[in-house]
Amino acid sequence: MKRQNPKSTRPQPLLPKLSRFLSALGLLTLSVGQTLAMSFDVVIVSGQPAIRASGEIVEGDSTRLLAAFTPKAKHSSGYYALVLDSPGGSVGAALEVSKAIDSQYVNTYIAPGGTCVSACAAIVFIAGREHVAADGGLLGFHGCFNAKTKKIESLCNEVIANHAFAHGTSYGAVMALIKDVPYDQVIWVDRKQADCWGISRYDISPEPSNYLQCVRNMLRPPSKR
């Protein structure tokens, strides 16, 4: 894990230049060379419907997700539960999926044994009103990079961190996880680490009993010896 203080950096305004190069940017997928759209299937979890989203994030996924927001897919409490398992994909496509999520009351989750990597973790997961990884689920982060040069794009990272802040998530924590992490490396974050770093956001679920203390421990300066 990076040791940068997640509260040390403040969000900056989004820059309009993003649209000029966003189409050339990508977040690393773990299925390089294979581009398959996400699938959205209604499943039953603990007696309630949920939407399972799996596969690489590509253009058009936002439209497919909107089509999946049907009455039979809605939880009896009135929200959609989106269970993610994805290697990541296009930044632009992920931001469009985020807009689709914003159009409804959607909570995002990582199931035990599931992984949400790259654009899935940094954008789609964080877009949920509540976003929580279950024990055994993993989030994977790295920097936003130019698909041609493989170099990290600081402007794109800035957009991703601002997106997190706009969705009730620590700007500094997300930036710390992506700022200097090259495209061919991944920082894995489990549930407890996501809680401590402010990556999780609890809306309807009870926060873990040690949630605030975990954050305080993380922010406490190291003891002098």
Coordinates of C-alpha atoms in Angstrom, one line a residue, residues 5-222:
N5 CA -1.7 10.6 3.7
P6 CA -5.1 10.4 1.9
K7 CA -6.0 13.8 3.4
S8 CA -2.9 15.6 2.2
T9 CA -4.2 16.6 -1.2
R10 CA -7.2 18.7 -2.0
P11 CA -9.3 18.3 -5.2
Q12 CA -8.7 20.7 -8.0
P13 CA -11.3 21.9 -10.6
L14 CA -11.9 19.6 -13.5
L15 CA -10.1 20.8 -16.6
P16 CA -11.9 21.2 -20.0
K17 CA -8.9 19.7 -21.9
L18 CA -10.0 16.3 -20.8
S19 CA -12.3 15.7 -23.8
R20 CA -9.5 16.3 -26.2
F21 CA -7.5 13.3 -25.2
L22 CA -9.8 11.0 -23.2
S23 CA -10.5 8.8 -26.1
A24 CA -6.8 8.0 -26.3
L25 CA -6.5 7.0 -22.6
G26 CA -7.1 3.6 -21.1
L27 CA -6.9 1.9 -17.7
L28 CA -5.1 -1.4 -17.8
T29 CA -7.3 -4.4 -18.2
L30 CA -6.3 -7.9 -17.2
S31 CA -7.6 -9.3 -20.5
V32 CA -5.3 -7.5 -22.9
G33 CA -6.1 -8.2 -26.5
Q34 CA -9.7 -9.3 -25.8
T35 CA -12.4 -6.7 -25.8
L36 CA -15.7 -8.1 -24.6
A37 CA -18.6 -5.9 -23.4
M38 CA -19.8 -6.1 -19.8
S39 CA -22.7 -8.4 -19.2
F40 CA -25.5 -7.4 -16.9
D41 CA -27.5 -10.3 -15.4
V42 CA -30.2 -10.3 -12.8
V43 CA -29.3 -12.6 -10.0
I44 CA -30.7 -13.3 -6.5
V45 CA -28.6 -12.5 -3.5
S46 CA -29.9 -13.2 0.0
G47 CA -33.4 -13.4 -1.4
Q48 CA -33.2 -10.1 -3.2
P49 CA -32.5 -9.2 -6.9
A50 CA -29.2 -7.7 -7.9
I51 CA -27.5 -6.9 -11.2
R52 CA -24.2 -8.8 -11.7
A53 CA -21.9 -6.8 -14.0
S54 CA -18.9 -8.8 -15.3
G55 CA -16.4 -8.3 -18.1
E56 CA -14.4 -5.6 -19.6
I57 CA -15.7 -2.0 -19.6
V58 CA -16.2 -0.8 -23.2
E59 CA -18.1 1.7 -25.2
G60 CA -21.9 1.1 -25.1
D61 CA -21.9 -0.5 -21.6
S62 CA -23.7 2.5 -20.1
T63 CA -26.6 1.9 -22.5
R64 CA -26.7 -1.8 -21.7
L65 CA -26.7 -1.0 -17.9
L66 CA -29.6 1.5 -18.3
A67 CA -31.5 -1.3 -20.0
A68 CA -30.8 -3.5 -17.0
F69 CA -32.5 -1.1 -14.6
T70 CA -35.9 -2.8 -14.7
P71 CA -38.5 -3.3 -12.0
K72 CA -37.5 -7.0 -11.6
A73 CA -33.9 -6.0 -10.9
K74 CA -34.7 -3.6 -8.1
H75 CA -34.3 -4.4 -4.5
S76 CA -37.5 -4.3 -2.4
S77 CA -36.1 -1.3 -0.6
G78 CA -36.1 0.7 -3.8
Y79 CA -32.5 0.7 -5.0
Y80 CA -30.4 -1.3 -7.5
A81 CA -27.5 -3.5 -6.2
L82 CA -24.8 -3.7 -8.8
V83 CA -22.3 -6.5 -8.0
L84 CA -19.1 -5.9 -9.9
D85 CA -16.5 -8.3 -11.2
S86 CA -14.4 -6.7 -13.9
P87 CA -10.7 -6.3 -15.1
G88 CA -11.4 -2.6 -16.0
G89 CA -11.3 -1.1 -19.4
S90 CA -11.8 2.3 -21.1
V91 CA -11.8 5.5 -18.9
G92 CA -14.3 7.2 -21.1
A93 CA -16.7 4.2 -21.1
A94 CA -16.4 3.9 -17.3
L95 CA -17.3 7.5 -16.9
E96 CA -20.4 7.0 -19.0
V97 CA -21.3 4.0 -16.9
S98 CA -20.9 6.3 -13.9
K99 CA -23.5 8.6 -15.4
A100 CA -25.9 5.8 -15.8
I101 CA -25.4 4.8 -12.2
D102 CA -26.0 8.5 -11.2
S103 CA -29.3 8.4 -13.0
Q104 CA -30.7 5.8 -10.5
Y105 CA -30.3 4.9 -6.8
V106 CA -27.5 2.3 -7.2
N107 CA -25.3 0.7 -4.7
T108 CA -22.1 -1.1 -5.9
Y109 CA -20.6 -4.1 -4.2
I110 CA -17.7 -6.5 -4.7
A111 CA -18.7 -10.1 -3.7
P112 CA -16.5 -12.5 -1.9
G113 CA -14.0 -13.8 -4.4
G114 CA -14.7 -11.0 -6.8
T115 CA -12.3 -8.5 -8.2
C116 CA -12.8 -5.0 -9.5
V117 CA -9.7 -3.6 -11.1
S118 CA -8.5 -0.4 -12.8
A119 CA -11.4 1.6 -14.3
C120 CA -13.9 -0.7 -12.4
A121 CA -12.3 0.2 -9.0
A122 CA -11.4 3.8 -9.6
I123 CA -14.6 4.9 -11.4
V124 CA -17.5 2.4 -11.6
F125 CA -17.3 1.0 -8.0
I126 CA -17.0 4.5 -6.5
A127 CA -20.0 5.8 -8.5
G128 CA -22.4 3.8 -6.3
R129 CA -24.4 5.7 -3.7
E130 CA -23.0 3.0 -1.3
H131 CA -19.9 1.2 -2.4
V132 CA -18.5 -1.6 -0.3
A133 CA -16.3 -4.6 -0.9
A134 CA -17.3 -7.8 1.0
D135 CA -14.7 -9.8 2.9
G136 CA -12.8 -11.7 0.3
G137 CA -13.5 -9.2 -2.5
L138 CA -10.6 -7.1 -3.9
L139 CA -10.2 -3.7 -5.5
G140 CA -7.2 -3.1 -7.8
F141 CA -5.8 0.4 -8.6
H142 CA -3.1 1.9 -10.8
G143 CA -2.6 5.1 -12.7
C144 CA -4.5 6.3 -15.8
F145 CA -2.2 5.9 -18.8
N146 CA -2.0 6.8 -22.4
A147 CA -2.8 3.7 -24.4
K148 CA -0.1 4.5 -27.0
T149 CA 2.8 5.8 -24.9
K150 CA 2.0 3.8 -21.7
K151 CA 2.8 6.9 -19.7
I152 CA 0.7 8.0 -16.8
E153 CA -1.6 11.0 -17.6
S154 CA -1.8 13.3 -14.6
L155 CA -4.9 15.1 -16.0
C156 CA -6.8 11.9 -16.3
N157 CA -5.8 11.0 -12.7
E158 CA -7.1 14.4 -11.6
V159 CA -10.4 13.7 -13.2
I160 CA -10.7 10.3 -11.6
A161 CA -9.9 11.7 -8.1
N162 CA -12.4 14.5 -8.6
H163 CA -15.0 12.0 -9.6
A164 CA -14.3 10.1 -6.4
F165 CA -14.7 13.3 -4.3
A166 CA -18.0 14.1 -6.1
H167 CA -19.2 10.6 -5.1
G168 CA -18.5 11.0 -1.4
T169 CA -15.1 9.3 -1.5
S170 CA -11.7 10.6 -0.4
Y171 CA -10.0 12.5 -3.2
G172 CA -6.6 12.0 -1.5
A173 CA -7.0 8.3 -1.0
V174 CA -7.9 7.7 -4.6
M175 CA -5.1 9.9 -5.8
A176 CA -2.6 8.2 -3.6
L177 CA -3.5 4.8 -5.1
I178 CA -3.2 6.0 -8.7
K179 CA -0.8 8.9 -8.9
D180 CA 2.5 7.2 -9.3
V181 CA 1.5 3.6 -10.1
P182 CA 2.5 2.5 -13.6
Y183 CA 0.1 0.7 -16.0
D184 CA 1.7 -2.7 -15.5
Q185 CA 1.4 -2.7 -11.7
V186 CA -1.7 -3.0 -9.4
I187 CA -2.2 -2.0 -5.8
W188 CA -4.7 -4.5 -4.3
V189 CA -7.0 -3.2 -1.6
D190 CA -9.2 -5.5 0.6
R191 CA -12.3 -4.5 2.6
K192 CA -10.4 -3.5 5.7
Q193 CA -8.0 -1.4 3.8
A194 CA -10.8 0.2 1.7
D195 CA -12.5 1.2 5.0
C196 CA -9.3 2.7 6.4
W197 CA -8.4 4.6 3.3
G198 CA -11.9 6.1 2.9
I199 CA -12.5 4.2 -0.4
S200 CA -15.6 2.5 1.0
R201 CA -18.8 4.5 1.5
Y202 CA -21.6 3.3 3.7
D203 CA -25.1 4.5 3.0
I204 CA -27.6 1.8 4.0
S205 CA -25.3 -0.8 5.6
P206 CA -24.0 -0.3 9.1
E207 CA -20.5 0.8 9.2
P208 CA -18.0 -1.6 10.7
S209 CA -17.6 -1.1 14.5
N210 CA -14.0 -0.3 14.1
Y211 CA -14.5 2.0 11.1
L212 CA -13.7 5.4 12.6
Q213 CA -10.9 4.1 14.8
C214 CA -9.3 2.5 11.8
V215 CA -9.3 5.9 10.0
R216 CA -7.9 7.6 13.1
N217 CA -5.1 5.0 13.3
M218 CA -4.3 5.6 9.7
L219 CA -4.0 9.4 10.1
R220 CA -2.1 9.3 13.4
P221 CA 1.5 10.4 12.9
P222 CA 4.1 7.7 13.5

